[in-house]
Tab-separated table of C-alpha atoms in Angstrom:
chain	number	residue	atom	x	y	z
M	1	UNK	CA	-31.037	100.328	48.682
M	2	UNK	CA	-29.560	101.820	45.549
M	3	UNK	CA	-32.630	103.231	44.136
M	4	UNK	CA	-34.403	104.443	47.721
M	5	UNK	CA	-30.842	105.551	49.084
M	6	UNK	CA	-28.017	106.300	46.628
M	7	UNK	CA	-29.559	107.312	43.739
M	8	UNK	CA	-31.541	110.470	45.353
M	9	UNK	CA	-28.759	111.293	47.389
M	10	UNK	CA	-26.698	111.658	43.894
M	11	UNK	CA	-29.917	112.987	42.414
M	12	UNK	CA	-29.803	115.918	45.151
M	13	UNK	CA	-26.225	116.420	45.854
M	14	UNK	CA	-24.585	115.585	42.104
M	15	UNK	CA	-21.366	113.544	41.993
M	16	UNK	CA	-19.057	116.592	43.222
M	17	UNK	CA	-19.196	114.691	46.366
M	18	UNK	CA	-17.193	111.704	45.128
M	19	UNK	CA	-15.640	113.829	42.573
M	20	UNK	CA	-14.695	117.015	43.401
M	21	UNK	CA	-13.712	119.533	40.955
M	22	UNK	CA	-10.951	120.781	43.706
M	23	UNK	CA	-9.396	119.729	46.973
M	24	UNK	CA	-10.805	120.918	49.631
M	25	UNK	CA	-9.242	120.262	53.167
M	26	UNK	CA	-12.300	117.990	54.053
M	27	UNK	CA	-12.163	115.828	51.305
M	28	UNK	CA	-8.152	116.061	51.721
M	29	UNK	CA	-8.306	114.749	55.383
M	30	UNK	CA	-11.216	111.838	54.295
M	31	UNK	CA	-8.848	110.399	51.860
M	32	UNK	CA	-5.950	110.540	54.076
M	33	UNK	CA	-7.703	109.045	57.227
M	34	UNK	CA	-9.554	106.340	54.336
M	35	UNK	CA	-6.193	105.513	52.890
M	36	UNK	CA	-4.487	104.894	56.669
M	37	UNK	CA	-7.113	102.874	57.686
M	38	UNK	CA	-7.344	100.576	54.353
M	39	UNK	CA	-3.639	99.858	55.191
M	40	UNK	CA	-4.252	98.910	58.898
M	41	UNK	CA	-6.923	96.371	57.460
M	42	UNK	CA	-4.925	95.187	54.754
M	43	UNK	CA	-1.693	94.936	56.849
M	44	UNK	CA	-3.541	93.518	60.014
M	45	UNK	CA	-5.360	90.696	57.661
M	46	UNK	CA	-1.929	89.408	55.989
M	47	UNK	CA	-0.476	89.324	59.223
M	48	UNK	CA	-3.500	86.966	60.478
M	49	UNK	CA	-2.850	85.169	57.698
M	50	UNK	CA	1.049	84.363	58.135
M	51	UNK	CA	0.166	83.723	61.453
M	52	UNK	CA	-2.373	80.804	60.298
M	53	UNK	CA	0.028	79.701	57.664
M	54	UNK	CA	2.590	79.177	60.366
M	55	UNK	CA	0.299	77.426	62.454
M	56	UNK	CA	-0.729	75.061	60.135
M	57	UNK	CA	2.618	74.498	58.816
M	58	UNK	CA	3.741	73.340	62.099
M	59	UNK	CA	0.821	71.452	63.283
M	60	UNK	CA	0.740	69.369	59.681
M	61	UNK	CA	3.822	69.957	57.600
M	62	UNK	CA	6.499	69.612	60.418
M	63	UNK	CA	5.057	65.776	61.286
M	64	UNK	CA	5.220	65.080	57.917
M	65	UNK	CA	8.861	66.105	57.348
M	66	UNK	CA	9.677	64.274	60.249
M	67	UNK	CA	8.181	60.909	59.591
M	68	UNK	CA	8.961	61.610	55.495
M	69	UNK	CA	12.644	60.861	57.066
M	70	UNK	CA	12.224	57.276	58.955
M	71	UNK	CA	14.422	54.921	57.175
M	72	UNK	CA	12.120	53.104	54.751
M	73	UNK	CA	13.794	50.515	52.313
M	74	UNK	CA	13.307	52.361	48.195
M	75	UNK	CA	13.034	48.476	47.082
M	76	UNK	CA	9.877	47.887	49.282
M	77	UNK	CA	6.857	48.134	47.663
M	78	UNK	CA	3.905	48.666	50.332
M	79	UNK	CA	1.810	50.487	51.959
M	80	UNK	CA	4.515	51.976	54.351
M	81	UNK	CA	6.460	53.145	51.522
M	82	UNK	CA	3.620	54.666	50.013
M	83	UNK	CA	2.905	56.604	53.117
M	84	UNK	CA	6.712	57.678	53.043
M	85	UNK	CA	6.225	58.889	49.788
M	86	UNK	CA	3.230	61.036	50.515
M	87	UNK	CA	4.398	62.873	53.285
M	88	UNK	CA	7.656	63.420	51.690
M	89	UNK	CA	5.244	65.271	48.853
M	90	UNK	CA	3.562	67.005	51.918
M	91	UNK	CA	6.621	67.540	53.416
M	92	UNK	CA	8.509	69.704	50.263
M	93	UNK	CA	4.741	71.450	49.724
M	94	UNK	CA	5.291	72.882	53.337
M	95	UNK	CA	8.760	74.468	52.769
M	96	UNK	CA	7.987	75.397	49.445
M	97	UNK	CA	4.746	77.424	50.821
């Protein structure tokens, strides 16, 4: 693509028409419109993203919080404690994220 498409196309037309040597109103209103709609993609995906966090925190990390807090004995050594334990670590992961 680079060599059949760009390359020509820079060949013929030079780099004034990345570069230009002044602002025109053209390439004034092409940045502008380019720099709007770079923030409505960046904005829009980070708000996707919180919204996945969110859901993920509640579907895993809110469980684990809540069964990190069951009464379990600290002298028992067994597989229920050891469960305790890990979703306690899951648990503070969550609210520290």
């Amino acid at each position: 693509f680079a060599t059949e498409a760009v390359l020509p196309f820079i060949q013929e037309k030079g780099l004034s028409w990345v570069l230009p040597a002044h602002e025109t109103i053209e390439t004034f209103l092409a940045g502008t419109i380019f720099a709007v709609a770079v923030n409505v993609i960046f904005i829009g995906s980070t708000k996707i993203l919180s919204v996945v966090v969110i859901f993920v925190d509640l579907i895993f990390g809110l469980p684990a919080r809540l069964l990190a807090k069951l009464p379990v004995s600290k002298d028992e050594e067994g597989p229920l404690a050891a469960v305790a334990a890990g979703l306690a670590v899951v648990g503070a992961l969550g609210q520290v994220l």
